[in-house]
């Protein structure tokens, strides 16, 4: 690793500071768009509930279409130029939305196209970013780096979501897209200021050379490893539920609860404050009780309060939405921090791009399905019933973690003890044997993410708040 600096000194690490500031600016802009884009569809274009869900689905569909090959390309190429190009594309596309609106040509079809193209840029950016961060930080600094990135992202989301609602109310939802375009310009400047230059990627003669073979290698890594497999399956189920309710929450608050756009933005911003709390607590809780136990607490115990969201009514009843959303955000962000640091340490560096893309393909692939599901359920059963069904799915998804090797461990492993050619050894009960940990590796445990975040995985160029607390 290059440019490694110990934990408390990360604030002096120039390259990390540039990456950190650029990513935070991008998160702010994506959060503004996460409110502005649905409000443009609802208030300006009078879109239906299904069309709003389809808009969210379009932003995430590229993970299903090109997610796997992007992982291979990221492992073959330098990561920083990929991020620069993705940020530039997002800047141009988001700035084009209000320009098109001024000409009177804005339509749902155009918004869908922008969501799809910026979502494509997000695939390249997120995959490259997840593989790039470990190259500028030493292993012992990665837990702090992940915590800082997720914490600042959540803080930016609070400001961005609140600003998105206020901008939409004061200047119009369409003009809010300019704020997002400006933040991607800041991201470009910050990425350009990074001094670290990656070495030229060289091909290992023993590695597969075809795209299909390398895609298969990333998928096989998930299939044979119980830890990667567990997190990927959980991410897929969790993102299905998360996106199911998040894709229709703006419509729910406006049409079922009767709130103004400005109030909607403030409420969603308040729920995102849970992400800051989760980022603050993640490493401390994990250090005290262990990374595996912390994962169960954050992903299963805390999000149960999300069941309060569909009970939201006007007036003081909006506190139910804030309490439920705050808890879900806190659990997701804290869990993503633990997972991101685990993945960066546990995965071989030369496979990190493919692992990121393969897990994103499988876990992010359910996001467009969840967005469509939210729209379909909202149309067929009503918005409140749809919110009840999808929010219940968030803690239910964590049962995958409960019935996995994570339940019997105190800490997640910090290095792979098995090869990709066979399943891990079994213990006397026929279950995967857990690796032993030294006291040093225990202290270095983070307790991304991604995670992604990524996803489920915070974030990333994208039109629907693309890192809004994804696995």
GROMACS .gro file of C-alpha atoms in nm:
model
  471
    1UNK     CA    1   0.000   0.000   0.000
    2UNK     CA    2   0.115   0.351  -0.065
    3UNK     CA    3   0.080   0.662   0.143
    4UNK     CA    4  -0.017   0.473   0.458
    5UNK     CA    5  -0.072   0.691   0.764
    6UNK     CA    6  -0.194   0.592   1.108
    7UNK     CA    7  -0.554   0.642   1.212
    8UNK     CA    8  -0.567   0.984   1.382
    9UNK     CA    9  -0.345   1.137   1.113
   10UNK     CA   10  -0.583   1.068   0.824
   11UNK     CA   11  -0.682   1.434   0.830
   12UNK     CA   12  -0.325   1.510   0.712
   13UNK     CA   13  -0.333   1.252   0.435
   14UNK     CA   14  -0.360   1.470   0.122
   15UNK     CA   15  -0.483   1.205  -0.122
   16UNK     CA   16  -0.740   1.065   0.118
   17UNK     CA   17  -0.857   1.419   0.195
   18UNK     CA   18  -0.908   1.489  -0.174
   19UNK     CA   19  -1.097   1.162  -0.225
   20UNK     CA   20  -1.296   1.225   0.091
   21UNK     CA   21  -1.399   1.579  -0.008
   22UNK     CA   22  -1.485   1.478  -0.363
   23UNK     CA   23  -1.695   1.185  -0.248
   24UNK     CA   24  -1.875   1.396   0.012
   25UNK     CA   25  -1.962   1.657  -0.250
   26UNK     CA   26  -2.093   1.387  -0.480
   27UNK     CA   27  -2.308   1.246  -0.200
   28UNK     CA   28  -2.457   1.586  -0.133
   29UNK     CA   29  -2.550   1.629  -0.497
   30UNK     CA   30  -2.690   1.278  -0.530
   31UNK     CA   31  -2.904   1.340  -0.222
   32UNK     CA   32  -3.042   1.663  -0.367
   33UNK     CA   33  -3.133   1.469  -0.680
   34UNK     CA   34  -3.284   1.188  -0.472
   35UNK     CA   35  -3.552   1.435  -0.365
   36UNK     CA   36  -3.559   1.662  -0.670
   37UNK     CA   37  -3.597   1.392  -0.936
   38UNK     CA   38  -3.912   1.230  -0.789
   39UNK     CA   39  -4.053   1.577  -0.717
   40UNK     CA   40  -3.992   1.679  -1.079
   41UNK     CA   41  -4.179   1.367  -1.188
   42UNK     CA   42  -4.467   1.415  -0.941
   43UNK     CA   43  -4.516   1.793  -0.935
   44UNK     CA   44  -4.398   1.900  -1.283
   45UNK     CA   45  -4.477   1.600  -1.503
   46UNK     CA   46  -4.765   1.458  -1.290
   47UNK     CA   47  -4.616   1.108  -1.303
   48UNK     CA   48  -4.801   0.808  -1.163
   49UNK     CA   49  -4.677   0.603  -0.866
   50UNK     CA   50  -4.557   0.332  -1.105
   51UNK     CA   51  -4.365   0.584  -1.316
   52UNK     CA   52  -4.188   0.716  -1.006
   53UNK     CA   53  -4.090   0.361  -0.915
   54UNK     CA   54  -3.973   0.304  -1.272
   55UNK     CA   55  -3.755   0.615  -1.246
   56UNK     CA   56  -3.578   0.470  -0.943
   57UNK     CA   57  -3.543   0.134  -1.115
   58UNK     CA   58  -3.376   0.293  -1.419
   59UNK     CA   59  -3.102   0.441  -1.201
   60UNK     CA   60  -3.004   0.097  -1.073
   61UNK     CA   61  -3.072  -0.120  -1.379
   62UNK     CA   62  -2.714  -0.075  -1.515
   63UNK     CA   63  -2.583  -0.287  -1.229
   64UNK     CA   64  -2.773  -0.578  -1.382
   65UNK     CA   65  -2.677  -0.494  -1.740
   66UNK     CA   66  -2.307  -0.410  -1.719
   67UNK     CA   67  -2.208  -0.464  -1.355
   68UNK     CA   68  -2.010  -0.785  -1.410
   69UNK     CA   69  -1.792  -0.678  -1.704
   70UNK     CA   70  -1.723  -0.342  -1.537
   71UNK     CA   71  -1.559  -0.529  -1.251
   72UNK     CA   72  -1.318  -0.696  -1.492
   73UNK     CA   73  -1.241  -0.367  -1.670
   74UNK     CA   74  -1.171  -0.197  -1.337
   75UNK     CA   75  -0.921  -0.471  -1.249
   76UNK     CA   76  -0.755  -0.427  -1.590
   77UNK     CA   77  -0.736  -0.045  -1.588
   78UNK     CA   78  -0.630   0.236  -1.359
   79UNK     CA   79  -0.914   0.332  -1.127
   80UNK     CA   80  -0.873   0.712  -1.093
   81UNK     CA   81  -0.926   0.795  -1.464
   82UNK     CA   82  -1.242   0.583  -1.457
   83UNK     CA   83  -1.378   0.788  -1.165
   84UNK     CA   84  -1.290   1.114  -1.339
   85UNK     CA   85  -1.475   1.012  -1.654
   86UNK     CA   86  -1.782   0.893  -1.461
   87UNK     CA   87  -1.803   1.220  -1.265
   88UNK     CA   88  -1.772   1.424  -1.586
   89UNK     CA   89  -2.054   1.232  -1.754
   90UNK     CA   90  -2.283   1.280  -1.452
   91UNK     CA   91  -2.204   1.653  -1.447
   92UNK     CA   92  -2.312   1.699  -1.810
   93UNK     CA   93  -2.627   1.487  -1.781
   94UNK     CA   94  -2.761   1.647  -1.466
   95UNK     CA   95  -2.694   1.998  -1.595
   96UNK     CA   96  -2.888   1.907  -1.908
   97UNK     CA   97  -3.216   1.839  -1.723
   98UNK     CA   98  -3.306   2.202  -1.637
   99UNK     CA   99  -3.177   2.320  -1.976
  100UNK     CA  100  -3.416   2.078  -2.146
  101UNK     CA  101  -3.698   2.187  -1.916
  102UNK     CA  102  -3.647   2.550  -2.016
  103UNK     CA  103  -3.690   2.451  -2.379
  104UNK     CA  104  -4.018   2.278  -2.296
  105UNK     CA  105  -3.897   1.929  -2.393
  106UNK     CA  106  -3.873   1.769  -2.051
  107UNK     CA  107  -4.063   1.441  -2.024
  108UNK     CA  108  -4.074   1.121  -1.821
  109UNK     CA  109  -3.890   0.949  -2.104
  110UNK     CA  110  -3.604   1.199  -2.080
  111UNK     CA  111  -3.584   1.165  -1.702
  112UNK     CA  112  -3.568   0.787  -1.745
  113UNK     CA  113  -3.284   0.826  -1.994
  114UNK     CA  114  -3.090   1.052  -1.757
  115UNK     CA  115  -3.147   0.810  -1.470
  116UNK     CA  116  -3.024   0.519  -1.683
  117UNK     CA  117  -2.711   0.697  -1.810
  118UNK     CA  118  -2.611   0.845  -1.475
  119UNK     CA  119  -2.674   0.505  -1.322
  120UNK     CA  120  -2.428   0.362  -1.576
  121UNK     CA  121  -2.172   0.621  -1.469
  122UNK     CA  122  -2.239   0.522  -1.108
  123UNK     CA  123  -2.152   0.158  -1.184
  124UNK     CA  124  -1.809   0.260  -1.315
  125UNK     CA  125  -1.749   0.511  -1.034
  126UNK     CA  126  -1.854   0.289  -0.743
  127UNK     CA  127  -1.666  -0.018  -0.866
  128UNK     CA  128  -1.348   0.182  -0.929
  129UNK     CA  129  -1.378   0.373  -0.601
  130UNK     CA  130  -1.421   0.058  -0.390
  131UNK     CA  131  -1.105  -0.089  -0.543
  132UNK     CA  132  -0.914   0.242  -0.535
  133UNK     CA  133  -0.951   0.336  -0.168
  134UNK     CA  134  -0.731   0.049  -0.036
  135UNK     CA  135  -0.452   0.156  -0.273
  136UNK     CA  136  -0.402   0.490  -0.096
  137UNK     CA  137  -0.449   0.370   0.264
  138UNK     CA  138  -0.248   0.124   0.469
  139UNK     CA  139  -0.450  -0.174   0.604
  140UNK     CA  140  -0.455  -0.038   0.960
  141UNK     CA  141  -0.596   0.293   0.833
  142UNK     CA  142  -0.876   0.141   0.626
  143UNK     CA  143  -1.128   0.102   0.913
  144UNK     CA  144  -1.095   0.473   0.998
  145UNK     CA  145  -1.105   0.566   0.633
  146UNK     CA  146  -1.426   0.370   0.577
  147UNK     CA  147  -1.584   0.520   0.889
  148UNK     CA  148  -1.494   0.874   0.782
  149UNK     CA  149  -1.622   0.821   0.427
  150UNK     CA  150  -1.953   0.674   0.543
  151UNK     CA  151  -1.997   0.930   0.820
  152UNK     CA  152  -1.936   1.231   0.597
  153UNK     CA  153  -2.155   1.076   0.329
  154UNK     CA  154  -2.441   1.050   0.575
  155UNK     CA  155  -2.387   1.408   0.690
  156UNK     CA  156  -2.386   1.523   0.327
  157UNK     CA  157  -2.707   1.330   0.269
  158UNK     CA  158  -2.873   1.511   0.558
  159UNK     CA  159  -2.779   1.848   0.412
  160UNK     CA  160  -2.855   1.739   0.058
  161UNK     CA  161  -3.195   1.588   0.128
  162UNK     CA  162  -3.305   1.888   0.332
  163UNK     CA  163  -3.170   2.126   0.070
  164UNK     CA  164  -3.337   1.929  -0.207
  165UNK     CA  165  -3.681   1.982  -0.057
  166UNK     CA  166  -3.619   2.349   0.015
  167UNK     CA  167  -3.473   2.415  -0.331
  168UNK     CA  168  -3.772   2.243  -0.489
  169UNK     CA  169  -4.011   2.458  -0.289
  170UNK     CA  170  -3.829   2.790  -0.335
  171UNK     CA  171  -3.679   2.765  -0.683
  172UNK     CA  172  -3.858   2.470  -0.838
  173UNK     CA  173  -3.770   2.101  -0.843
  174UNK     CA  174  -3.609   2.124  -1.188
  175UNK     CA  175  -3.358   2.388  -1.077
  176UNK     CA  176  -3.244   2.157  -0.800
  177UNK     CA  177  -3.059   1.955  -1.063
  178UNK     CA  178  -2.808   2.239  -1.101
  179UNK     CA  179  -2.698   2.184  -0.741
  180UNK     CA  180  -2.618   1.823  -0.825
  181UNK     CA  181  -2.426   1.919  -1.139
  182UNK     CA  182  -2.217   2.167  -0.937
  183UNK     CA  183  -2.120   1.902  -0.682
  184UNK     CA  184  -1.989   1.672  -0.954
  185UNK     CA  185  -1.773   1.961  -1.075
  186UNK     CA  186  -1.629   1.980  -0.723
  187UNK     CA  187  -1.573   1.603  -0.731
  188UNK     CA  188  -1.382   1.638  -1.057
  189UNK     CA  189  -1.154   1.903  -0.907
  190UNK     CA  190  -1.086   1.693  -0.597
  191UNK     CA  191  -1.012   1.375  -0.793
  192UNK     CA  192  -0.779   1.572  -1.020
  193UNK     CA  193  -0.592   1.691  -0.709
  194UNK     CA  194  -0.497   1.342  -0.594
  195UNK     CA  195  -0.120   1.302  -0.623
  196UNK     CA  196  -0.096   0.924  -0.603
  197UNK     CA  197  -0.058   0.760  -0.942
  198UNK     CA  198  -0.142   0.395  -0.981
  199UNK     CA  199   0.116   0.170  -1.143
  200UNK     CA  200   0.041   0.038  -1.488
  201UNK     CA  201  -0.170  -0.277  -1.468
  202UNK     CA  202   0.024  -0.583  -1.585
  203UNK     CA  203  -0.134  -0.912  -1.679
  204UNK     CA  204  -0.034  -1.222  -1.485
  205UNK     CA  205   0.031  -1.509  -1.725
  206UNK     CA  206  -0.157  -1.748  -1.499
  207UNK     CA  207  -0.472  -1.538  -1.483
  208UNK     CA  208  -0.760  -1.589  -1.727
  209UNK     CA  209  -0.743  -1.355  -2.023
  210UNK     CA  210  -1.100  -1.364  -2.151
  211UNK     CA  211  -1.372  -1.137  -2.016
  212UNK     CA  212  -1.606  -1.428  -1.952
  213UNK     CA  213  -1.340  -1.621  -1.761
  214UNK     CA  214  -1.265  -1.328  -1.535
  215UNK     CA  215  -1.633  -1.260  -1.472
  216UNK     CA  216  -1.670  -1.625  -1.380
  217UNK     CA  217  -1.374  -1.596  -1.144
  218UNK     CA  218  -1.542  -1.316  -0.948
  219UNK     CA  219  -1.872  -1.505  -0.924
  220UNK     CA  220  -1.694  -1.823  -0.820
  221UNK     CA  221  -1.521  -1.637  -0.538
  222UNK     CA  222  -1.863  -1.555  -0.394
  223UNK     CA  223  -2.002  -1.902  -0.456
  224UNK     CA  224  -1.728  -2.093  -0.272
  225UNK     CA  225  -1.666  -1.855   0.018
  226UNK     CA  226  -1.933  -1.869   0.294
  227UNK     CA  227  -1.861  -1.515   0.416
  228UNK     CA  228  -1.888  -1.347   0.077
  229UNK     CA  229  -2.189  -1.564  -0.008
  230UNK     CA  230  -2.372  -1.470   0.313
  231UNK     CA  231  -2.318  -1.095   0.273
  232UNK     CA  232  -2.416  -1.105  -0.094
  233UNK     CA  233  -2.741  -1.292  -0.036
  234UNK     CA  234  -2.825  -1.062   0.254
  235UNK     CA  235  -2.747  -0.754   0.045
  236UNK     CA  236  -2.978  -0.873  -0.232
  237UNK     CA  237  -3.269  -0.936   0.004
  238UNK     CA  238  -3.211  -0.618   0.204
  239UNK     CA  239  -3.184  -0.392  -0.100
  240UNK     CA  240  -3.507  -0.536  -0.239
  241UNK     CA  241  -3.690  -0.418   0.073
  242UNK     CA  242  -3.498  -0.091   0.114
  243UNK     CA  243  -3.561   0.023  -0.240
  244UNK     CA  244  -3.918  -0.101  -0.223
  245UNK     CA  245  -4.012   0.161   0.035
  246UNK     CA  246  -3.759   0.432  -0.055
  247UNK     CA  247  -3.881   0.445  -0.415
  248UNK     CA  248  -4.231   0.547  -0.304
  249UNK     CA  249  -4.164   0.733   0.022
  250UNK     CA  250  -4.180   1.076  -0.143
  251UNK     CA  251  -4.514   0.990  -0.303
  252UNK     CA  252  -4.634   0.842   0.029
  253UNK     CA  253  -4.545   1.155   0.225
  254UNK     CA  254  -4.696   1.392  -0.032
  255UNK     CA  255  -5.014   1.206  -0.124
  256UNK     CA  256  -5.098   0.989   0.180
  257UNK     CA  257  -4.966   1.204   0.464
  258UNK     CA  258  -5.030   1.539   0.289
  259UNK     CA  259  -4.693   1.709   0.339
  260UNK     CA  260  -4.534   1.990   0.136
  261UNK     CA  261  -4.213   1.930  -0.064
  262UNK     CA  262  -4.010   2.133   0.185
  263UNK     CA  263  -4.135   1.924   0.478
  264UNK     CA  264  -4.068   1.603   0.286
  265UNK     CA  265  -3.708   1.706   0.236
  266UNK     CA  266  -3.664   1.792   0.604
  267UNK     CA  267  -3.813   1.460   0.720
  268UNK     CA  268  -3.600   1.251   0.486
  269UNK     CA  269  -3.295   1.450   0.592
  270UNK     CA  270  -3.379   1.377   0.957
  271UNK     CA  271  -3.392   1.005   0.887
  272UNK     CA  272  -3.051   1.023   0.723
  273UNK     CA  273  -2.909   1.160   1.047
  274UNK     CA  274  -2.920   0.797   1.153
  275UNK     CA  275  -2.638   0.737   0.910
  276UNK     CA  276  -2.413   0.978   1.101
  277UNK     CA  277  -2.501   0.804   1.427
  278UNK     CA  278  -2.431   0.466   1.269
  279UNK     CA  279  -2.094   0.579   1.133
  280UNK     CA  280  -1.999   0.717   1.475
  281UNK     CA  281  -2.099   0.396   1.657
  282UNK     CA  282  -1.975   0.131   1.412
  283UNK     CA  283  -1.610   0.099   1.510
  284UNK     CA  284  -1.672   0.154   1.881
  285UNK     CA  285  -1.946  -0.106   1.909
  286UNK     CA  286  -1.759  -0.355   1.693
  287UNK     CA  287  -1.442  -0.313   1.899
  288UNK     CA  288  -1.638  -0.378   2.217
  289UNK     CA  289  -1.853  -0.675   2.113
  290UNK     CA  290  -1.679  -0.801   1.797
  291UNK     CA  291  -1.737  -0.735   1.428
  292UNK     CA  292  -1.963  -1.037   1.368
  293UNK     CA  293  -2.184  -0.962   1.667
  294UNK     CA  294  -2.197  -0.594   1.573
  295UNK     CA  295  -2.311  -0.693   1.224
  296UNK     CA  296  -2.611  -0.880   1.369
  297UNK     CA  297  -2.693  -0.590   1.602
  298UNK     CA  298  -2.680  -0.327   1.328
  299UNK     CA  299  -2.851  -0.526   1.054
  300UNK     CA  300  -3.114  -0.715   1.253
  301UNK     CA  301  -3.173  -0.544   1.588
  302UNK     CA  302  -3.170  -0.173   1.506
  303UNK     CA  303  -3.378  -0.169   1.181
  304UNK     CA  304  -3.680  -0.332   1.351
  305UNK     CA  305  -3.802   0.019   1.433
  306UNK     CA  306  -3.849   0.071   1.060
  307UNK     CA  307  -4.189  -0.092   1.110
  308UNK     CA  308  -4.307   0.247   1.243
  309UNK     CA  309  -4.271   0.414   0.902
  310UNK     CA  310  -4.604   0.304   0.746
  311UNK     CA  311  -4.789   0.426   1.058
  312UNK     CA  312  -4.692   0.787   0.978
  313UNK     CA  313  -4.968   1.050   0.988
  314UNK     CA  314  -4.965   1.429   0.985
  315UNK     CA  315  -4.858   1.651   1.272
  316UNK     CA  316  -4.678   1.476   1.558
  317UNK     CA  317  -4.729   1.148   1.371
  318UNK     CA  318  -4.439   1.239   1.143
  319UNK     CA  319  -4.211   1.144   1.434
  320UNK     CA  320  -4.295   0.782   1.354
  321UNK     CA  321  -4.142   0.827   1.009
  322UNK     CA  322  -3.833   0.996   1.154
  323UNK     CA  323  -3.782   0.731   1.423
  324UNK     CA  324  -3.822   0.440   1.183
  325UNK     CA  325  -3.612   0.592   0.906
  326UNK     CA  326  -3.341   0.704   1.151
  327UNK     CA  327  -3.306   0.349   1.284
  328UNK     CA  328  -3.288   0.192   0.940
  329UNK     CA  329  -3.025   0.443   0.825
  330UNK     CA  330  -2.816   0.394   1.139
  331UNK     CA  331  -2.819   0.017   1.105
  332UNK     CA  332  -2.743   0.014   0.734
  333UNK     CA  333  -2.453   0.262   0.749
  334UNK     CA  334  -2.293   0.098   1.052
  335UNK     CA  335  -2.329  -0.245   0.892
  336UNK     CA  336  -2.182  -0.116   0.566
  337UNK     CA  337  -1.874   0.018   0.747
  338UNK     CA  338  -1.808  -0.317   0.912
  339UNK     CA  339  -1.863  -0.504   0.586
  340UNK     CA  340  -1.651  -0.269   0.375
  341UNK     CA  341  -1.347  -0.299   0.600
  342UNK     CA  342  -1.392  -0.676   0.621
  343UNK     CA  343  -1.410  -0.706   0.243
  344UNK     CA  344  -1.104  -0.487   0.180
  345UNK     CA  345  -0.892  -0.693   0.421
  346UNK     CA  346  -1.031  -1.037   0.343
  347UNK     CA  347  -1.035  -1.023  -0.038
  348UNK     CA  348  -0.713  -1.063  -0.241
  349UNK     CA  349  -0.631  -0.713  -0.380
  350UNK     CA  350  -0.607  -0.834  -0.740
  351UNK     CA  351  -0.966  -0.962  -0.719
  352UNK     CA  352  -1.121  -0.667  -0.537
  353UNK     CA  353  -1.264  -0.502  -0.849
  354UNK     CA  354  -1.428  -0.824  -0.965
  355UNK     CA  355  -1.555  -0.902  -0.616
  356UNK     CA  356  -1.707  -0.553  -0.587
  357UNK     CA  357  -1.876  -0.584  -0.925
  358UNK     CA  358  -1.996  -0.940  -0.867
  359UNK     CA  359  -2.146  -0.864  -0.527
  360UNK     CA  360  -2.297  -0.542  -0.665
  361UNK     CA  361  -2.444  -0.731  -0.961
  362UNK     CA  362  -2.617  -0.975  -0.728
  363UNK     CA  363  -2.711  -0.737  -0.445
  364UNK     CA  364  -2.768  -0.416  -0.640
  365UNK     CA  365  -2.947  -0.620  -0.906
  366UNK     CA  366  -3.249  -0.643  -0.677
  367UNK     CA  367  -3.271  -0.264  -0.643
  368UNK     CA  368  -3.456  -0.200  -0.973
  369UNK     CA  369  -3.678  -0.496  -0.888
  370UNK     CA  370  -3.750  -0.341  -0.549
  371UNK     CA  371  -3.826  -0.005  -0.706
  372UNK     CA  372  -4.072  -0.164  -0.947
  373UNK     CA  373  -4.217  -0.373  -0.664
  374UNK     CA  374  -4.281  -0.059  -0.460
  375UNK     CA  375  -4.457   0.105  -0.753
  376UNK     CA  376  -4.666  -0.203  -0.830
  377UNK     CA  377  -4.767  -0.261  -0.466
  378UNK     CA  378  -4.845   0.109  -0.421
  379UNK     CA  379  -5.069   0.107  -0.727
  380UNK     CA  380  -5.243  -0.224  -0.650
  381UNK     CA  381  -5.274  -0.215  -0.269
  382UNK     CA  382  -5.234   0.150  -0.178
  383UNK     CA  383  -4.927   0.342  -0.063
  384UNK     CA  384  -4.962   0.271   0.309
  385UNK     CA  385  -5.001  -0.104   0.262
  386UNK     CA  386  -4.707  -0.108   0.022
  387UNK     CA  387  -4.493   0.075   0.279
  388UNK     CA  388  -4.591  -0.179   0.546
  389UNK     CA  389  -4.492  -0.476   0.330
  390UNK     CA  390  -4.160  -0.334   0.212
  391UNK     CA  391  -4.043  -0.197   0.550
  392UNK     CA  392  -4.114  -0.533   0.713
  393UNK     CA  393  -3.874  -0.687   0.463
  394UNK     CA  394  -3.574  -0.491   0.602
  395UNK     CA  395  -3.536  -0.678   0.935
  396UNK     CA  396  -3.661  -1.002   0.779
  397UNK     CA  397  -3.371  -0.994   0.530
  398UNK     CA  398  -3.125  -0.999   0.820
  399UNK     CA  399  -3.240  -1.351   0.912
  400UNK     CA  400  -2.997  -1.460   0.640
  401UNK     CA  401  -2.715  -1.334   0.862
  402UNK     CA  402  -2.862  -1.498   1.170
  403UNK     CA  403  -2.861  -1.842   1.007
  404UNK     CA  404  -2.503  -1.821   0.880
  405UNK     CA  405  -2.149  -1.864   1.020
  406UNK     CA  406  -2.173  -1.505   1.146
  407UNK     CA  407  -2.403  -1.618   1.429
  408UNK     CA  408  -2.132  -1.839   1.586
  409UNK     CA  409  -1.842  -1.592   1.553
  410UNK     CA  410  -1.734  -1.296   1.761
  411UNK     CA  411  -1.533  -1.138   1.479
  412UNK     CA  412  -1.533  -1.156   1.102
  413UNK     CA  413  -1.210  -1.306   0.958
  414UNK     CA  414  -0.933  -1.075   0.838
  415UNK     CA  415  -0.771  -1.309   0.584
  416UNK     CA  416  -0.882  -1.595   0.363
  417UNK     CA  417  -0.783  -1.932   0.506
  418UNK     CA  418  -0.920  -2.136   0.217
  419UNK     CA  419  -0.861  -2.148  -0.157
  420UNK     CA  420  -1.119  -2.075  -0.420
  421UNK     CA  421  -1.093  -2.436  -0.537
  422UNK     CA  422  -1.282  -2.589  -0.248
  423UNK     CA  423  -1.529  -2.517   0.027
  424UNK     CA  424  -1.385  -2.421   0.369
  425UNK     CA  425  -1.307  -2.698   0.619
  426UNK     CA  426  -1.595  -2.818   0.834
  427UNK     CA  427  -1.605  -2.852   1.210
  428UNK     CA  428  -1.728  -3.150   1.409
  429UNK     CA  429  -2.088  -3.042   1.356
  430UNK     CA  430  -2.052  -3.032   0.981
  431UNK     CA  431  -2.050  -2.651   0.973
  432UNK     CA  432  -1.780  -2.426   0.818
  433UNK     CA  433  -1.492  -2.399   1.064
  434UNK     CA  434  -1.421  -2.043   1.176
  435UNK     CA  435  -1.071  -1.899   1.146
  436UNK     CA  436  -0.877  -1.814   1.458
  437UNK     CA  437  -0.774  -1.455   1.516
  438UNK     CA  438  -0.463  -1.310   1.670
  439UNK     CA  439  -0.493  -1.023   1.914
  440UNK     CA  440  -0.339  -0.792   1.655
  441UNK     CA  441  -0.597  -0.871   1.388
  442UNK     CA  442  -0.871  -0.826   1.644
  443UNK     CA  443  -0.754  -0.476   1.725
  444UNK     CA  444  -0.729  -0.388   1.357
  445UNK     CA  445  -1.086  -0.496   1.289
  446UNK     CA  446  -1.306  -0.207   1.170
  447UNK     CA  447  -1.551  -0.266   1.400
  448UNK     CA  448  -1.775  -0.102   0.357
  449UNK     CA  449  -2.059  -0.101   0.192
  450UNK     CA  450  -1.979   0.000  -0.030
  451UNK     CA  451  -2.153  -0.183   0.221
  452UNK     CA  452  -2.182   0.002  -0.136
  453UNK     CA  453  -2.255   0.072   0.060
  454UNK     CA  454  -2.283  -0.012  -0.256
  455UNK     CA  455  -2.459  -0.080  -0.109
  456UNK     CA  456  -2.577  -0.214  -0.010
  457UNK     CA  457  -2.385  -0.120   0.012
  458UNK     CA  458  -2.391   0.480   0.040
  459UNK     CA  459  -2.166   0.754  -0.253
  460UNK     CA  460  -2.164   0.768  -0.602
  461UNK     CA  461  -2.282   0.938  -0.915
  462UNK     CA  462  -2.645   0.842  -0.960
  463UNK     CA  463  -2.979   1.005  -1.010
  464UNK     CA  464  -3.171   0.858  -0.721
  465UNK     CA  465  -2.941   0.927  -0.431
  466UNK     CA  466  -2.739   0.634  -0.549
  467UNK     CA  467  -2.560   0.558  -0.231
  468UNK     CA  468  -2.848   0.627  -0.009
  469UNK     CA  469  -2.769   0.351   0.235
  470UNK     CA  470  -2.734   0.061  -0.002
  471UNK     CA  471  -2.568  -0.269   0.080
   0.00000   0.00000   0.00000
